[in-house]
Each structure stands twice: as C-alpha cells, then as structure tokens.
mmCIF file with all atom_site columns, C-alpha atoms in Angstrom:
data_model
loop_
_atom_site.group_PDB
_atom_site.id
_atom_site.type_symbol
_atom_site.label_atom_id
_atom_site.label_alt_id
_atom_site.label_comp_id
_atom_site.label_asym_id
_atom_site.label_entity_id
_atom_site.label_seq_id
_atom_site.pdbx_PDB_ins_code
_atom_site.Cartn_x
_atom_site.Cartn_y
_atom_site.Cartn_z
_atom_site.occupancy
_atom_site.B_iso_or_equiv
_atom_site.pdbx_formal_charge
_atom_site.auth_seq_id
_atom_site.auth_comp_id
_atom_site.auth_asym_id
_atom_site.auth_atom_id
_atom_site.pdbx_PDB_model_num
ATOM 1   C CA . MET A 1 1   ? 91.831  -18.418 -27.816 1.00 90.00 ? 6   MET A CA 1
ATOM 2   C CA . ASN A 1 2   ? 91.279  -21.004 -25.058 1.00 93.00 ? 7   ASN A CA 1
ATOM 3   C CA . THR A 1 3   ? 89.618  -24.076 -25.456 1.00 95.00 ? 8   THR A CA 1
ATOM 4   C CA . ILE A 1 4   ? 87.339  -25.745 -22.474 1.00 96.00 ? 9   ILE A CA 1
ATOM 5   C CA . MET A 1 5   ? 85.614  -28.936 -22.617 1.00 96.00 ? 10  MET A CA 1
ATOM 6   C CA . LEU A 1 6   ? 83.078  -29.822 -20.050 1.00 96.00 ? 11  LEU A CA 1
ATOM 7   C CA . VAL A 1 7   ? 82.337  -33.338 -19.354 1.00 94.00 ? 12  VAL A CA 1
ATOM 8   C CA . CYS A 1 8   ? 79.434  -35.066 -17.874 1.00 91.00 ? 13  CYS A CA 1
ATOM 9   C CA . ALA A 1 9   ? 77.689  -38.501 -17.790 1.00 88.00 ? 14  ALA A CA 1
ATOM 10  C CA . ALA A 1 10  ? 75.840  -37.862 -21.079 1.00 80.00 ? 15  ALA A CA 1
ATOM 11  C CA . GLY A 1 11  ? 76.670  -34.488 -22.251 1.00 63.00 ? 16  GLY A CA 1
ATOM 12  C CA . MET A 1 12  ? 73.344  -33.135 -21.786 1.00 70.00 ? 17  MET A CA 1
ATOM 13  C CA . SER A 1 13  ? 73.307  -31.173 -18.573 1.00 76.00 ? 18  SER A CA 1
ATOM 14  C CA . THR A 1 14  ? 76.391  -29.148 -19.300 1.00 85.00 ? 19  THR A CA 1
ATOM 15  C CA . SER A 1 15  ? 75.096  -27.725 -22.342 1.00 87.00 ? 20  SER A CA 1
ATOM 16  C CA . LEU A 1 16  ? 72.858  -25.354 -20.911 1.00 90.00 ? 21  LEU A CA 1
ATOM 17  C CA . LEU A 1 17  ? 75.858  -24.499 -18.812 1.00 94.00 ? 22  LEU A CA 1
ATOM 18  C CA . VAL A 1 18  ? 77.893  -23.995 -22.051 1.00 95.00 ? 23  VAL A CA 1
ATOM 19  C CA . THR A 1 19  ? 75.299  -21.476 -23.186 1.00 95.00 ? 24  THR A CA 1
ATOM 20  C CA . LYS A 1 20  ? 75.607  -19.428 -19.907 1.00 96.00 ? 25  LYS A CA 1
ATOM 21  C CA . MET A 1 21  ? 79.312  -19.635 -20.067 1.00 96.00 ? 26  MET A CA 1
ATOM 22  C CA . GLN A 1 22  ? 79.446  -18.461 -23.702 1.00 96.00 ? 27  GLN A CA 1
ATOM 23  C CA . ARG A 1 23  ? 77.041  -15.525 -22.720 1.00 96.00 ? 28  ARG A CA 1
ATOM 24  C CA . ALA A 1 24  ? 79.318  -14.703 -19.657 1.00 96.00 ? 29  ALA A CA 1
ATOM 25  C CA . ALA A 1 25  ? 82.329  -14.671 -22.143 1.00 96.00 ? 30  ALA A CA 1
ATOM 26  C CA . LYS A 1 26  ? 80.985  -12.635 -24.633 1.00 96.00 ? 31  LYS A CA 1
ATOM 27  C CA . GLU A 1 27  ? 80.039  -10.136 -21.886 1.00 96.00 ? 32  GLU A CA 1
ATOM 28  C CA . LYS A 1 28  ? 83.351  -9.893  -20.707 1.00 94.00 ? 33  LYS A CA 1
ATOM 29  C CA . GLY A 1 29  ? 85.126  -9.909  -24.021 1.00 95.00 ? 34  GLY A CA 1
ATOM 30  C CA . VAL A 1 30  ? 86.854  -13.311 -23.282 1.00 94.00 ? 35  VAL A CA 1
ATOM 31  C CA . ASP A 1 31  ? 87.845  -15.281 -26.351 1.00 94.00 ? 36  ASP A CA 1
ATOM 32  C CA . VAL A 1 32  ? 87.073  -18.946 -25.836 1.00 95.00 ? 37  VAL A CA 1
ATOM 33  C CA . ASP A 1 33  ? 85.616  -21.897 -27.213 1.00 96.00 ? 38  ASP A CA 1
ATOM 34  C CA . ILE A 1 34  ? 83.550  -23.837 -24.907 1.00 96.00 ? 39  ILE A CA 1
ATOM 35  C CA . PHE A 1 35  ? 81.913  -27.178 -25.488 1.00 95.00 ? 40  PHE A CA 1
ATOM 36  C CA . ALA A 1 36  ? 80.391  -30.138 -23.807 1.00 94.00 ? 41  ALA A CA 1
ATOM 37  C CA . VAL A 1 37  ? 80.923  -33.870 -24.181 1.00 94.00 ? 42  VAL A CA 1
ATOM 38  C CA . SER A 1 38  ? 80.009  -37.154 -22.516 1.00 92.00 ? 43  SER A CA 1
ATOM 39  C CA . ALA A 1 39  ? 82.581  -39.057 -20.309 1.00 91.00 ? 44  ALA A CA 1
ATOM 40  C CA . GLY A 1 40  ? 82.802  -41.544 -22.928 1.00 92.00 ? 45  GLY A CA 1
ATOM 41  C CA . GLU A 1 41  ? 83.763  -38.992 -25.857 1.00 93.00 ? 46  GLU A CA 1
ATOM 42  C CA . VAL A 1 42  ? 86.646  -37.274 -24.039 1.00 92.00 ? 47  VAL A CA 1
ATOM 43  C CA . ASP A 1 43  ? 89.422  -39.406 -25.570 1.00 91.00 ? 48  ASP A CA 1
ATOM 44  C CA . SER A 1 44  ? 88.088  -39.424 -29.055 1.00 94.00 ? 49  SER A CA 1
ATOM 45  C CA . VAL A 1 45  ? 87.707  -35.531 -29.136 1.00 94.00 ? 50  VAL A CA 1
ATOM 46  C CA . LEU A 1 46  ? 91.115  -34.937 -27.529 1.00 93.00 ? 51  LEU A CA 1
ATOM 47  C CA . GLU A 1 47  ? 92.805  -36.828 -30.422 1.00 91.00 ? 52  GLU A CA 1
ATOM 48  C CA . LYS A 1 48  ? 91.357  -34.319 -32.557 1.00 93.00 ? 53  LYS A CA 1
ATOM 49  C CA . LYS A 1 49  ? 91.210  -31.166 -30.680 1.00 93.00 ? 54  LYS A CA 1
ATOM 50  C CA . ASN A 1 50  ? 93.467  -29.190 -28.160 1.00 93.00 ? 55  ASN A CA 1
ATOM 51  C CA . VAL A 1 51  ? 91.970  -28.175 -25.036 1.00 95.00 ? 56  VAL A CA 1
ATOM 52  C CA . ASP A 1 52  ? 93.456  -26.040 -22.569 1.00 94.00 ? 57  ASP A CA 1
ATOM 53  C CA . VAL A 1 53  ? 90.813  -26.592 -19.503 1.00 95.00 ? 58  VAL A CA 1
ATOM 54  C CA . LEU A 1 54  ? 88.721  -29.916 -18.652 1.00 96.00 ? 59  LEU A CA 1
ATOM 55  C CA . LEU A 1 55  ? 85.986  -29.615 -16.213 1.00 96.00 ? 60  LEU A CA 1
ATOM 56  C CA . LEU A 1 56  ? 84.099  -32.439 -15.047 1.00 96.00 ? 61  LEU A CA 1
ATOM 57  C CA . GLY A 1 57  ? 80.643  -31.984 -13.915 1.00 94.00 ? 62  GLY A CA 1
ATOM 58  C CA . PRO A 1 58  ? 79.447  -33.245 -10.298 1.00 92.00 ? 63  PRO A CA 1
ATOM 59  C CA . GLN A 1 59  ? 78.114  -36.459 -11.833 1.00 91.00 ? 64  GLN A CA 1
ATOM 60  C CA . VAL A 1 60  ? 81.669  -37.685 -12.799 1.00 94.00 ? 65  VAL A CA 1
ATOM 61  C CA . LYS A 1 61  ? 84.001  -35.656 -10.753 1.00 93.00 ? 66  LYS A CA 1
ATOM 62  C CA . PHE A 1 62  ? 85.124  -39.158 -9.455  1.00 95.00 ? 67  PHE A CA 1
ATOM 63  C CA . MET A 1 63  ? 87.083  -39.546 -12.829 1.00 94.00 ? 68  MET A CA 1
ATOM 64  C CA . LYS A 1 64  ? 89.037  -36.578 -12.122 1.00 95.00 ? 69  LYS A CA 1
ATOM 65  C CA . GLU A 1 65  ? 92.282  -38.720 -10.934 1.00 94.00 ? 70  GLU A CA 1
ATOM 66  C CA . LYS A 1 66  ? 91.601  -40.959 -14.144 1.00 93.00 ? 71  LYS A CA 1
ATOM 67  C CA . PHE A 1 67  ? 91.861  -38.009 -16.351 1.00 92.00 ? 72  PHE A CA 1
ATOM 68  C CA . GLU A 1 68  ? 95.055  -36.434 -14.384 1.00 93.00 ? 73  GLU A CA 1
ATOM 69  C CA . LYS A 1 69  ? 96.931  -39.516 -15.115 1.00 92.00 ? 74  LYS A CA 1
ATOM 70  C CA . SER A 1 70  ? 95.671  -40.309 -18.601 1.00 90.00 ? 75  SER A CA 1
ATOM 71  C CA . LEU A 1 71  ? 96.272  -36.560 -19.819 1.00 88.00 ? 76  LEU A CA 1
ATOM 72  C CA . SER A 1 72  ? 99.426  -35.921 -17.770 1.00 89.00 ? 77  SER A CA 1
ATOM 73  C CA . ASN A 1 73  ? 101.428 -35.943 -21.020 1.00 88.00 ? 78  ASN A CA 1
ATOM 74  C CA . LYS A 1 74  ? 99.304  -32.785 -22.151 1.00 86.00 ? 79  LYS A CA 1
ATOM 75  C CA . GLN A 1 75  ? 99.309  -29.026 -21.151 1.00 86.00 ? 80  GLN A CA 1
ATOM 76  C CA . MET A 1 76  ? 96.061  -29.102 -19.474 1.00 92.00 ? 81  MET A CA 1
ATOM 77  C CA . ALA A 1 77  ? 94.356  -27.757 -16.555 1.00 93.00 ? 82  ALA A CA 1
ATOM 78  C CA . ILE A 1 78  ? 91.852  -30.395 -14.904 1.00 95.00 ? 83  ILE A CA 1
ATOM 79  C CA . ASP A 1 79  ? 89.192  -29.736 -12.558 1.00 95.00 ? 84  ASP A CA 1
ATOM 80  C CA . SER A 1 80  ? 85.607  -30.145 -11.180 1.00 95.00 ? 85  SER A CA 1
ATOM 81  C CA . ILE A 1 81  ? 83.019  -27.889 -11.523 1.00 95.00 ? 86  ILE A CA 1
ATOM 82  C CA . ASN A 1 82  ? 82.126  -26.236 -8.291  1.00 93.00 ? 87  ASN A CA 1
ATOM 83  C CA . MET A 1 83  ? 78.889  -28.143 -7.401  1.00 92.00 ? 88  MET A CA 1
ATOM 84  C CA . GLN A 1 84  ? 77.301  -25.119 -6.090  1.00 94.00 ? 89  GLN A CA 1
ATOM 85  C CA . TYR A 1 85  ? 77.938  -23.029 -9.578  1.00 95.00 ? 90  TYR A CA 1
ATOM 86  C CA . TYR A 1 86  ? 76.623  -26.324 -11.370 1.00 94.00 ? 91  TYR A CA 1
ATOM 87  C CA . GLY A 1 87  ? 73.295  -26.560 -9.393  1.00 92.00 ? 92  GLY A CA 1
ATOM 88  C CA . THR A 1 88  ? 72.443  -23.151 -10.000 1.00 94.00 ? 93  THR A CA 1
ATOM 89  C CA . MET A 1 89  ? 73.813  -23.277 -13.732 1.00 94.00 ? 94  MET A CA 1
ATOM 90  C CA . ASN A 1 90  ? 75.880  -20.010 -12.929 1.00 96.00 ? 95  ASN A CA 1
ATOM 91  C CA . GLY A 1 91  ? 77.997  -19.666 -16.335 1.00 96.00 ? 96  GLY A CA 1
ATOM 92  C CA . GLU A 1 92  ? 79.562  -16.601 -14.773 1.00 96.00 ? 97  GLU A CA 1
ATOM 93  C CA . LYS A 1 93  ? 81.080  -18.107 -11.805 1.00 97.00 ? 98  LYS A CA 1
ATOM 94  C CA . VAL A 1 94  ? 82.214  -21.227 -13.869 1.00 96.00 ? 99  VAL A CA 1
ATOM 95  C CA . LEU A 1 95  ? 83.902  -19.204 -16.384 1.00 96.00 ? 100 LEU A CA 1
ATOM 96  C CA . GLU A 1 96  ? 85.737  -17.407 -13.640 1.00 95.00 ? 101 GLU A CA 1
ATOM 97  C CA . GLN A 1 97  ? 86.950  -20.820 -12.117 1.00 94.00 ? 102 GLN A CA 1
ATOM 98  C CA . VAL A 1 98  ? 88.330  -21.430 -15.638 1.00 94.00 ? 103 VAL A CA 1
ATOM 99  C CA . LEU A 1 99  ? 90.091  -18.374 -16.072 1.00 93.00 ? 104 LEU A CA 1
ATOM 100 C CA . SER A 1 100 ? 91.653  -18.861 -12.673 1.00 92.00 ? 105 SER A CA 1
ATOM 101 C CA . LEU A 1 101 ? 92.893  -22.155 -13.879 1.00 90.00 ? 106 LEU A CA 1
ATOM 102 C CA . ILE A 1 102 ? 94.001  -20.840 -16.979 1.00 87.00 ? 107 ILE A CA 1
ATOM 103 C CA . ASN A 1 103 ? 96.307  -18.026 -15.097 1.00 86.00 ? 108 ASN A CA 1
ATOM 104 C CA . LYS A 1 104 ? 97.431  -20.825 -12.897 1.00 82.00 ? 109 LYS A CA 1
ATOM 105 C CA . ASN A 1 105 ? 98.872  -22.924 -15.606 1.00 73.00 ? 110 ASN A CA 1
ATOM 106 C CA . SER A 1 106 ? 100.188 -20.119 -17.911 1.00 67.00 ? 111 SER A CA 1
#
C-alpha cells in the first residue's frame, strides 16, 4: 500500500480532494492511504508515518524546494498538485498524477 500526504495551508481545502481521490482509488482497485495535513504538521507526521508521495496544494507549492531539501534523505516523491485538477477537485486526475510519481520512483 502506498501512502499519500496532501499538504495545504490549513489542511481543510484538501480534505474534499482526499475524499474524491479515495473514491477514485476504490473504483480503480488501487490500495492507497491518502490523508491531508497543514504545512505546519508535515514534520511531526513524517516522524510517525512513512509517506511515499507528498503533494503540495497550490497555496503552498512555493514550499516544494524546502521540502525537497529537508526530506532528501527519505525515499519520497514530492510534487505540486496540478492547479487545474485542484481547482476542479478532480480526484481521479490527481490520483493518476500520484500513480505516475510512484511508477517513476520504483
């Protein structure tokens, strides 16, 4: 099972996207653990949980380079959520983005 963490400013706006991604994963038979956190919670969550993909919401995508540096010792894909997919809350397309990242890293 792959673990996907979505990061946004407060952790709220991505919760709807998480629900839509979980629904898309279930329909596709993909076994994933998807959850959302605020940018301030990332480090504490990563101390307790292994994450395969970290996706940044548009409002925090400026933090991508910071996370790439601070998490370089972890085997984790880090990317920004496609703004169009985020804006339309397209869980299926964001899930496809995640699966593509997982395939590149394996």
